mmCIF file of N, CA, C and O in Angstrom:
data_model
loop_
_atom_site.group_PDB
_atom_site.id
_atom_site.type_symbol
_atom_site.label_atom_id
_atom_site.label_comp_id
_atom_site.label_asym_id
_atom_site.label_seq_id
_atom_site.Cartn_x
_atom_site.Cartn_y
_atom_site.Cartn_z
ATOM 1 N N UNK A 1 110.385 78.697 76.048
ATOM 2 C CA UNK A 1 110.281 78.239 77.401
ATOM 3 C C UNK A 1 110.559 76.686 77.404
ATOM 4 O O UNK A 1 110.094 76.023 76.518
ATOM 5 N N UNK A 2 111.254 76.205 78.406
ATOM 6 C CA UNK A 2 111.659 74.809 78.322
ATOM 7 C C UNK A 2 110.539 73.741 78.465
ATOM 8 O O UNK A 2 110.643 72.726 77.866
ATOM 9 N N UNK A 3 109.487 74.007 79.256
ATOM 10 C CA UNK A 3 108.526 72.956 79.551
ATOM 11 C C UNK A 3 107.204 73.107 78.862
ATOM 12 O O UNK A 3 106.448 72.157 78.686
ATOM 13 N N UNK A 4 106.860 74.312 78.454
ATOM 14 C CA UNK A 4 105.597 74.532 77.745
ATOM 15 C C UNK A 4 105.683 75.821 76.916
ATOM 16 O O UNK A 4 106.510 76.714 77.211
ATOM 17 N N UNK A 5 104.799 75.950 75.945
ATOM 18 C CA UNK A 5 104.778 77.128 75.132
ATOM 19 C C UNK A 5 103.986 78.243 75.801
ATOM 20 O O UNK A 5 103.276 77.957 76.810
ATOM 21 N N UNK A 6 104.067 79.446 75.323
ATOM 22 C CA UNK A 6 103.276 80.590 75.841
ATOM 23 C C UNK A 6 101.813 80.321 75.751
ATOM 24 O O UNK A 6 101.016 80.664 76.613
ATOM 25 N N UNK A 7 101.429 79.663 74.645
ATOM 26 C CA UNK A 7 99.989 79.335 74.439
ATOM 27 C C UNK A 7 99.522 78.376 75.531
ATOM 28 O O UNK A 7 98.460 78.524 76.089
ATOM 29 N N UNK A 8 100.362 77.336 75.894
ATOM 30 C CA UNK A 8 99.978 76.409 76.897
ATOM 31 C C UNK A 8 99.882 77.141 78.289
ATOM 32 O O UNK A 8 99.003 76.782 79.031
ATOM 33 N N UNK A 9 100.709 78.112 78.574
ATOM 34 C CA UNK A 9 100.661 78.820 79.779
ATOM 35 C C UNK A 9 99.303 79.576 79.888
ATOM 36 O O UNK A 9 98.614 79.502 80.912
ATOM 37 N N UNK A 10 98.934 80.227 78.786
ATOM 38 C CA UNK A 10 97.665 80.986 78.761
ATOM 39 C C UNK A 10 96.476 80.032 78.940
ATOM 40 O O UNK A 10 95.566 80.311 79.690
ATOM 41 N N UNK A 11 96.503 78.862 78.286
ATOM 42 C CA UNK A 11 95.438 77.904 78.415
ATOM 43 C C UNK A 11 95.342 77.394 79.878
ATOM 44 O O UNK A 11 94.211 77.268 80.383
ATOM 45 N N UNK A 12 96.442 77.166 80.543
ATOM 46 C CA UNK A 12 96.429 76.695 81.911
ATOM 47 C C UNK A 12 95.843 77.801 82.839
ATOM 48 O O UNK A 12 95.074 77.529 83.729
ATOM 49 N N UNK A 13 96.324 79.033 82.579
ATOM 50 C CA UNK A 13 95.830 80.181 83.379
ATOM 51 C C UNK A 13 94.285 80.299 83.216
ATOM 52 O O UNK A 13 93.569 80.495 84.211
ATOM 53 N N UNK A 14 93.802 80.268 82.040
ATOM 54 C CA UNK A 14 92.372 80.343 81.755
ATOM 55 C C UNK A 14 91.582 79.243 82.447
ATOM 56 O O UNK A 14 90.512 79.485 83.014
ATOM 57 N N UNK A 15 92.109 78.040 82.451
ATOM 58 C CA UNK A 15 91.512 76.889 83.146
ATOM 59 C C UNK A 15 91.399 77.167 84.613
ATOM 60 O O UNK A 15 90.397 76.877 85.274
ATOM 61 N N UNK A 16 92.431 77.747 85.168
ATOM 62 C CA UNK A 16 92.478 78.080 86.675
ATOM 63 C C UNK A 16 91.371 79.080 86.936
ATOM 64 O O UNK A 16 90.642 78.952 87.922
ATOM 65 N N UNK A 17 91.270 80.143 86.162
ATOM 66 C CA UNK A 17 90.207 81.170 86.413
ATOM 67 C C UNK A 17 88.860 80.557 86.259
ATOM 68 O O UNK A 17 87.951 80.884 87.018
ATOM 69 N N UNK A 18 88.647 79.713 85.296
ATOM 70 C CA UNK A 18 87.340 79.042 85.121
ATOM 71 C C UNK A 18 86.993 78.213 86.353
ATOM 72 O O UNK A 18 85.806 78.221 86.829
ATOM 73 N N UNK A 19 87.996 77.506 86.865
ATOM 74 C CA UNK A 19 87.773 76.680 88.055
ATOM 75 C C UNK A 19 87.442 77.508 89.277
ATOM 76 O O UNK A 19 86.531 77.159 90.027
ATOM 77 N N UNK A 20 88.101 78.612 89.467
ATOM 78 C CA UNK A 20 87.871 79.499 90.597
ATOM 79 C C UNK A 20 86.484 80.027 90.499
ATOM 80 O O UNK A 20 85.755 80.069 91.492
ATOM 81 N N UNK A 21 86.042 80.506 89.303
ATOM 82 C CA UNK A 21 84.773 81.103 89.118
ATOM 83 C C UNK A 21 83.572 80.104 89.188
ATOM 84 O O UNK A 21 82.478 80.535 89.537
ATOM 85 N N UNK A 22 83.862 78.868 88.974
ATOM 86 C CA UNK A 22 82.783 77.839 89.079
ATOM 87 C C UNK A 22 82.501 77.515 90.559
ATOM 88 O O UNK A 22 81.445 77.072 90.912
ATOM 89 N N UNK A 23 83.417 77.860 91.456
ATOM 90 C CA UNK A 23 83.200 77.611 92.883
ATOM 91 C C UNK A 23 82.247 78.554 93.497
ATOM 92 O O UNK A 23 81.806 78.327 94.618
ATOM 93 N N UNK A 24 81.858 79.608 92.847
ATOM 94 C CA UNK A 24 80.928 80.564 93.377
ATOM 95 C C UNK A 24 81.582 81.637 94.223
ATOM 96 O O UNK A 24 82.795 81.690 94.270
ATOM 97 N N UNK A 25 80.750 82.428 94.855
ATOM 98 C CA UNK A 25 81.321 83.530 95.691
ATOM 99 C C UNK A 25 81.734 84.705 94.807
ATOM 100 O O UNK A 25 81.070 84.966 93.790
ATOM 101 N N UNK A 26 82.794 85.339 95.113
ATOM 102 C CA UNK A 26 83.194 86.491 94.396
ATOM 103 C C UNK A 26 83.829 86.090 93.044
ATOM 104 O O UNK A 26 84.636 85.197 92.972
ATOM 105 N N UNK A 27 83.294 86.680 91.971
ATOM 106 C CA UNK A 27 83.832 86.325 90.630
ATOM 107 C C UNK A 27 85.166 87.030 90.463
ATOM 108 O O UNK A 27 85.284 88.170 90.676
ATOM 109 N N UNK A 28 86.101 86.195 89.991
ATOM 110 C CA UNK A 28 87.458 86.707 89.798
ATOM 111 C C UNK A 28 87.636 87.012 88.333
ATOM 112 O O UNK A 28 87.369 86.150 87.471
ATOM 113 N N UNK A 29 88.022 88.212 87.982
ATOM 114 C CA UNK A 29 88.209 88.636 86.593
ATOM 115 C C UNK A 29 89.521 88.058 86.042
ATOM 116 O O UNK A 29 90.508 88.107 86.731
ATOM 117 N N UNK A 30 89.478 87.604 84.852
ATOM 118 C CA UNK A 30 90.687 87.066 84.208
ATOM 119 C C UNK A 30 91.643 88.273 84.019
ATOM 120 O O UNK A 30 91.171 89.381 83.735
ATOM 121 N N UNK A 31 92.895 87.973 83.993
ATOM 122 C CA UNK A 31 93.904 89.073 83.752
ATOM 123 C C UNK A 31 93.874 89.517 82.325
ATOM 124 O O UNK A 31 93.378 88.861 81.465
ATOM 125 N N UNK A 32 94.530 90.652 82.091
ATOM 126 C CA UNK A 32 94.761 91.135 80.792
ATOM 127 C C UNK A 32 95.986 90.321 80.214
ATOM 128 O O UNK A 32 96.998 90.277 80.903
ATOM 129 N N UNK A 33 95.747 89.689 79.082
ATOM 130 C CA UNK A 33 96.822 88.890 78.527
ATOM 131 C C UNK A 33 97.516 89.679 77.474
ATOM 132 O O UNK A 33 96.891 90.199 76.505
ATOM 133 N N UNK A 34 98.850 89.807 77.574
ATOM 134 C CA UNK A 34 99.633 90.473 76.581
ATOM 135 C C UNK A 34 100.659 89.406 76.097
ATOM 136 O O UNK A 34 101.368 88.856 76.924
ATOM 137 N N UNK A 35 100.741 89.160 74.836
ATOM 138 C CA UNK A 35 101.581 88.108 74.302
ATOM 139 C C UNK A 35 102.704 88.670 73.522
ATOM 140 O O UNK A 35 102.553 89.504 72.634
ATOM 141 N N UNK A 36 103.914 88.364 73.881
ATOM 142 C CA UNK A 36 105.133 88.776 73.215
ATOM 143 C C UNK A 36 105.708 87.538 72.479
ATOM 144 O O UNK A 36 105.874 86.428 73.025
ATOM 145 N N UNK A 37 105.950 87.762 71.159
ATOM 146 C CA UNK A 37 106.349 86.649 70.363
ATOM 147 C C UNK A 37 107.428 87.048 69.400
ATOM 148 O O UNK A 37 107.499 88.215 68.983
ATOM 149 N N UNK A 38 108.315 86.073 69.021
ATOM 150 C CA UNK A 38 109.319 86.269 68.026
ATOM 151 C C UNK A 38 108.732 85.759 66.650
ATOM 152 O O UNK A 38 109.284 86.062 65.585
ATOM 153 N N UNK A 39 107.579 85.109 66.724
ATOM 154 C CA UNK A 39 106.943 84.481 65.595
ATOM 155 C C UNK A 39 105.568 85.007 65.492
ATOM 156 O O UNK A 39 104.814 84.901 66.405
ATOM 157 N N UNK A 40 105.180 85.523 64.307
ATOM 158 C CA UNK A 40 103.797 86.015 64.174
ATOM 159 C C UNK A 40 103.369 85.922 62.700
ATOM 160 O O UNK A 40 104.148 86.233 61.806
ATOM 161 N N UNK A 41 102.183 85.442 62.512
ATOM 162 C CA UNK A 41 101.525 85.503 61.182
ATOM 163 C C UNK A 41 100.081 85.591 61.421
ATOM 164 O O UNK A 41 99.563 85.542 62.512
ATOM 165 N N UNK A 42 99.352 85.823 60.365
ATOM 166 C CA UNK A 42 97.874 86.023 60.475
ATOM 167 C C UNK A 42 97.178 84.872 61.226
ATOM 168 O O UNK A 42 96.317 85.122 62.135
ATOM 169 N N UNK A 43 97.444 83.593 60.805
ATOM 170 C CA UNK A 43 96.784 82.500 61.451
ATOM 171 C C UNK A 43 97.115 82.354 62.939
ATOM 172 O O UNK A 43 96.316 82.073 63.789
ATOM 173 N N UNK A 44 98.369 82.596 63.261
ATOM 174 C CA UNK A 44 98.829 82.546 64.680
ATOM 175 C C UNK A 44 98.116 83.663 65.422
ATOM 176 O O UNK A 44 97.630 83.415 66.585
ATOM 177 N N UNK A 45 98.016 84.823 64.914
ATOM 178 C CA UNK A 45 97.364 85.927 65.589
ATOM 179 C C UNK A 45 95.810 85.669 65.792
ATOM 180 O O UNK A 45 95.296 85.964 66.831
ATOM 181 N N UNK A 46 95.235 85.036 64.776
ATOM 182 C CA UNK A 46 93.773 84.693 64.892
ATOM 183 C C UNK A 46 93.653 83.712 66.041
ATOM 184 O O UNK A 46 92.722 83.803 66.903
ATOM 185 N N UNK A 47 94.505 82.701 66.107
ATOM 186 C CA UNK A 47 94.450 81.705 67.191
ATOM 187 C C UNK A 47 94.641 82.314 68.488
ATOM 188 O O UNK A 47 93.885 82.031 69.486
ATOM 189 N N UNK A 48 95.532 83.263 68.669
ATOM 190 C CA UNK A 48 95.802 83.954 69.957
ATOM 191 C C UNK A 48 94.579 84.756 70.322
ATOM 192 O O UNK A 48 94.122 84.750 71.558
ATOM 193 N N UNK A 49 93.858 85.408 69.387
ATOM 194 C CA UNK A 49 92.686 86.196 69.679
ATOM 195 C C UNK A 49 91.549 85.299 70.138
ATOM 196 O O UNK A 49 90.756 85.664 71.092
ATOM 197 N N UNK A 50 91.462 84.105 69.569
ATOM 198 C CA UNK A 50 90.408 83.138 69.943
ATOM 199 C C UNK A 50 90.651 82.671 71.365
ATOM 200 O O UNK A 50 89.711 82.280 72.086
ATOM 201 N N UNK A 51 91.868 82.688 71.836
ATOM 202 C CA UNK A 51 92.240 82.265 73.198
ATOM 203 C C UNK A 51 91.971 83.395 74.166
ATOM 204 O O UNK A 51 92.065 83.163 75.355
ATOM 205 N N UNK A 52 91.673 84.615 73.681
ATOM 206 C CA UNK A 52 91.419 85.751 74.569
ATOM 207 C C UNK A 52 92.580 86.574 74.822
ATOM 208 O O UNK A 52 92.579 87.367 75.803
ATOM 209 N N UNK A 53 93.671 86.474 73.969
ATOM 210 C CA UNK A 53 94.774 87.371 74.112
ATOM 211 C C UNK A 53 94.382 88.768 73.755
ATOM 212 O O UNK A 53 93.811 88.987 72.628
ATOM 213 N N UNK A 54 94.630 89.726 74.604
ATOM 214 C CA UNK A 54 94.206 91.050 74.324
ATOM 215 C C UNK A 54 95.113 91.805 73.319
ATOM 216 O O UNK A 54 94.627 92.528 72.498
ATOM 217 N N UNK A 55 96.413 91.621 73.534
ATOM 218 C CA UNK A 55 97.361 92.370 72.666
ATOM 219 C C UNK A 55 98.500 91.392 72.336
ATOM 220 O O UNK A 55 98.954 90.600 73.139
ATOM 221 N N UNK A 56 98.980 91.558 71.069
ATOM 222 C CA UNK A 56 100.046 90.694 70.552
ATOM 223 C C UNK A 56 101.159 91.658 70.079
ATOM 224 O O UNK A 56 100.880 92.555 69.287
ATOM 225 N N UNK A 57 102.364 91.437 70.557
ATOM 226 C CA UNK A 57 103.517 92.261 70.125
ATOM 227 C C UNK A 57 104.655 91.391 69.675
ATOM 228 O O UNK A 57 104.874 90.338 70.329
ATOM 229 N N UNK A 58 105.298 91.821 68.653
ATOM 230 C CA UNK A 58 106.497 91.073 68.158
ATOM 231 C C UNK A 58 107.719 91.620 68.809
ATOM 232 O O UNK A 58 107.882 92.801 69.044
ATOM 233 N N UNK A 59 108.644 90.701 69.221
ATOM 234 C CA UNK A 59 109.922 91.045 69.769
ATOM 235 C C UNK A 59 110.835 91.522 68.661
ATOM 236 O O UNK A 59 110.682 91.030 67.500
ATOM 237 N N UNK A 60 111.754 92.412 68.819
ATOM 238 C CA UNK A 60 111.954 93.143 70.069
ATOM 239 C C UNK A 60 110.993 94.338 70.176
ATOM 240 O O UNK A 60 110.534 94.849 69.152
ATOM 241 N N UNK A 61 110.588 94.698 71.374
ATOM 242 C CA UNK A 61 109.697 95.812 71.603
ATOM 243 C C UNK A 61 110.472 97.164 71.500
ATOM 244 O O UNK A 61 111.632 97.212 71.835
ATOM 245 N N UNK A 62 109.802 98.150 71.000
ATOM 246 C CA UNK A 62 110.356 99.497 70.997
ATOM 247 C C UNK A 62 109.729 100.190 72.240
ATOM 248 O O UNK A 62 108.671 99.804 72.771
ATOM 249 N N UNK A 63 110.349 101.225 72.671
ATOM 250 C CA UNK A 63 109.879 101.967 73.875
ATOM 251 C C UNK A 63 108.426 102.369 73.807
ATOM 252 O O UNK A 63 107.745 102.305 74.802
ATOM 253 N N UNK A 64 107.947 102.735 72.638
ATOM 254 C CA UNK A 64 106.567 103.187 72.496
ATOM 255 C C UNK A 64 105.582 102.049 72.729
ATOM 256 O O UNK A 64 104.565 102.229 73.419
ATOM 257 N N UNK A 65 105.969 100.834 72.349
ATOM 258 C CA UNK A 65 105.105 99.685 72.526
ATOM 259 C C UNK A 65 105.088 99.316 74.064
ATOM 260 O O UNK A 65 104.028 99.018 74.574
ATOM 261 N N UNK A 66 106.221 99.378 74.758
ATOM 262 C CA UNK A 66 106.248 99.095 76.129
ATOM 263 C C UNK A 66 105.404 100.123 76.939
ATOM 264 O O UNK A 66 104.620 99.785 77.766
ATOM 265 N N UNK A 67 105.533 101.399 76.532
ATOM 266 C CA UNK A 67 104.737 102.418 77.147
ATOM 267 C C UNK A 67 103.243 102.221 76.940
ATOM 268 O O UNK A 67 102.470 102.355 77.857
ATOM 269 N N UNK A 68 102.879 101.762 75.740
ATOM 270 C CA UNK A 68 101.423 101.428 75.407
ATOM 271 C C UNK A 68 100.958 100.317 76.318
ATOM 272 O O UNK A 68 99.854 100.383 76.855
ATOM 273 N N UNK A 69 101.749 99.255 76.469
ATOM 274 C CA UNK A 69 101.365 98.093 77.259
ATOM 275 C C UNK A 69 101.125 98.588 78.721
ATOM 276 O O UNK A 69 100.111 98.257 79.320
ATOM 277 N N UNK A 70 102.141 99.281 79.276
ATOM 278 C CA UNK A 70 102.007 99.698 80.668
ATOM 279 C C UNK A 70 100.853 100.635 80.882
ATOM 280 O O UNK A 70 100.209 100.606 81.906
ATOM 281 N N UNK A 71 100.559 101.531 79.915
ATOM 282 C CA UNK A 71 99.439 102.468 80.058
ATOM 283 C C UNK A 71 98.117 101.681 80.115
ATOM 284 O O UNK A 71 97.226 101.985 80.904
ATOM 285 N N UNK A 72 97.959 100.661 79.273
ATOM 286 C CA UNK A 72 96.747 99.844 79.289
ATOM 287 C C UNK A 72 96.594 99.105 80.610
ATOM 288 O O UNK A 72 95.487 99.013 81.113
ATOM 289 N N UNK A 73 97.703 98.580 81.119
ATOM 290 C CA UNK A 73 97.629 97.792 82.389
ATOM 291 C C UNK A 73 97.279 98.747 83.516
ATOM 292 O O UNK A 73 96.318 98.379 84.333
ATOM 293 N N UNK A 74 97.872 99.871 83.588
ATOM 294 C CA UNK A 74 97.546 100.811 84.672
ATOM 295 C C UNK A 74 96.120 101.327 84.587
ATOM 296 O O UNK A 74 95.374 101.363 85.578
ATOM 297 N N UNK A 75 95.657 101.553 83.363
ATOM 298 C CA UNK A 75 94.248 102.030 83.163
ATOM 299 C C UNK A 75 93.276 100.930 83.608
ATOM 300 O O UNK A 75 92.282 101.188 84.255
ATOM 301 N N UNK A 76 93.579 99.654 83.270
ATOM 302 C CA UNK A 76 92.760 98.524 83.679
ATOM 303 C C UNK A 76 92.735 98.396 85.155
ATOM 304 O O UNK A 76 91.597 98.190 85.782
ATOM 305 N N UNK A 77 93.833 98.534 85.806
ATOM 306 C CA UNK A 77 93.893 98.375 87.247
ATOM 307 C C UNK A 77 93.053 99.480 87.896
ATOM 308 O O UNK A 77 92.195 99.214 88.762
ATOM 309 N N UNK A 78 93.140 100.759 87.484
ATOM 310 C CA UNK A 78 92.364 101.853 88.060
ATOM 311 C C UNK A 78 90.876 101.644 87.852
ATOM 312 O O UNK A 78 90.078 101.830 88.724
ATOM 313 N N UNK A 79 90.568 101.213 86.605
ATOM 314 C CA UNK A 79 89.158 100.947 86.277
ATOM 315 C C UNK A 79 88.572 99.884 87.137
ATOM 316 O O UNK A 79 87.430 100.049 87.721
ATOM 317 N N UNK A 80 89.282 98.831 87.446
ATOM 318 C CA UNK A 80 88.796 97.736 88.247
ATOM 319 C C UNK A 80 88.701 98.144 89.707
ATOM 320 O O UNK A 80 87.830 97.771 90.479
ATOM 321 N N UNK A 81 89.709 98.986 90.169
ATOM 322 C CA UNK A 81 89.653 99.492 91.568
ATOM 323 C C UNK A 81 88.349 100.314 91.769
ATOM 324 O O UNK A 81 87.690 100.190 92.813
ATOM 325 N N UNK A 82 88.021 101.155 90.824
ATOM 326 C CA UNK A 82 86.898 102.036 90.922
ATOM 327 C C UNK A 82 85.619 101.197 90.916
ATOM 328 O O UNK A 82 84.687 101.415 91.717
ATOM 329 N N UNK A 83 85.518 100.168 90.044
ATOM 330 C CA UNK A 83 84.372 99.340 90.020
ATOM 331 C C UNK A 83 84.179 98.577 91.301
ATOM 332 O O UNK A 83 83.116 98.464 91.814
ATOM 333 N N UNK A 84 85.289 98.097 91.894
ATOM 334 C CA UNK A 84 85.247 97.339 93.128
ATOM 335 C C UNK A 84 84.723 98.247 94.250
ATOM 336 O O UNK A 84 83.910 97.888 95.009
ATOM 337 N N UNK A 85 85.331 99.463 94.284
ATOM 338 C CA UNK A 85 84.959 100.380 95.303
ATOM 339 C C UNK A 85 83.508 100.846 95.227
ATOM 340 O O UNK A 85 82.763 100.853 96.240
ATOM 341 N N UNK A 86 83.055 101.066 94.054
ATOM 342 C CA UNK A 86 81.606 101.433 93.857
ATOM 343 C C UNK A 86 80.740 100.288 94.231
ATOM 344 O O UNK A 86 79.721 100.458 94.943
ATOM 345 N N UNK A 87 81.058 99.094 93.839
ATOM 346 C CA UNK A 87 80.209 97.889 94.074
ATOM 347 C C UNK A 87 80.179 97.617 95.583
ATOM 348 O O UNK A 87 79.180 97.189 96.094
ATOM 349 N N UNK A 88 81.293 97.808 96.263
ATOM 350 C CA UNK A 88 81.351 97.415 97.689
ATOM 351 C C UNK A 88 80.616 98.501 98.559
ATOM 352 O O UNK A 88 79.972 98.123 99.515
ATOM 353 N N UNK A 89 80.737 99.788 98.180
ATOM 354 C CA UNK A 89 80.126 100.814 99.042
ATOM 355 C C UNK A 89 78.811 101.331 98.528
ATOM 356 O O UNK A 89 78.115 101.981 99.198
ATOM 357 N N UNK A 90 78.516 101.036 97.280
ATOM 358 C CA UNK A 90 77.272 101.548 96.723
ATOM 359 C C UNK A 90 77.381 102.934 96.127
ATOM 360 O O UNK A 90 76.539 103.368 95.368
ATOM 361 N N UNK A 91 78.424 103.644 96.508
ATOM 362 C CA UNK A 91 78.668 104.954 95.986
ATOM 363 C C UNK A 91 80.193 105.073 95.796
ATOM 364 O O UNK A 91 80.984 104.468 96.413
ATOM 365 N N UNK A 92 80.559 106.002 94.855
ATOM 366 C CA UNK A 92 81.932 106.232 94.648
ATOM 367 C C UNK A 92 82.451 107.095 95.814
ATOM 368 O O UNK A 92 81.911 108.108 96.119
ATOM 369 N N UNK A 93 83.520 106.655 96.453
ATOM 370 C CA UNK A 93 84.112 107.371 97.595
ATOM 371 C C UNK A 93 85.595 107.597 97.358
ATOM 372 O O UNK A 93 86.145 107.208 96.358
ATOM 373 N N UNK A 94 86.167 108.117 98.281
ATOM 374 C CA UNK A 94 87.638 108.309 98.246
ATOM 375 C C UNK A 94 88.307 107.350 99.248
ATOM 376 O O UNK A 94 87.773 107.093 100.301
ATOM 377 N N UNK A 95 89.445 106.868 98.850
ATOM 378 C CA UNK A 95 90.160 106.026 99.798
ATOM 379 C C UNK A 95 91.601 106.415 99.872
ATOM 380 O O UNK A 95 92.084 107.235 99.195
#
């Protein structure tokens, strides 16, 4: 990327979420971070995990990896929707 690295993007995103959550009110959950890289080694992977990166994939992706990423994202979205609905209504309902 021309202006910043992927790690810098993640760090800025995390700072934004910390700032939003410090303001009080509704707590905003950080997104699921998936990191795609052409460069990977053990130390780099450890650093990414310390930053809160959920999954690390090396380019190029194969179809199975893309399917795995999308499945995790969809599962997380549904899980969060159910939690939100239960918390707002007090009971699980249909929408």
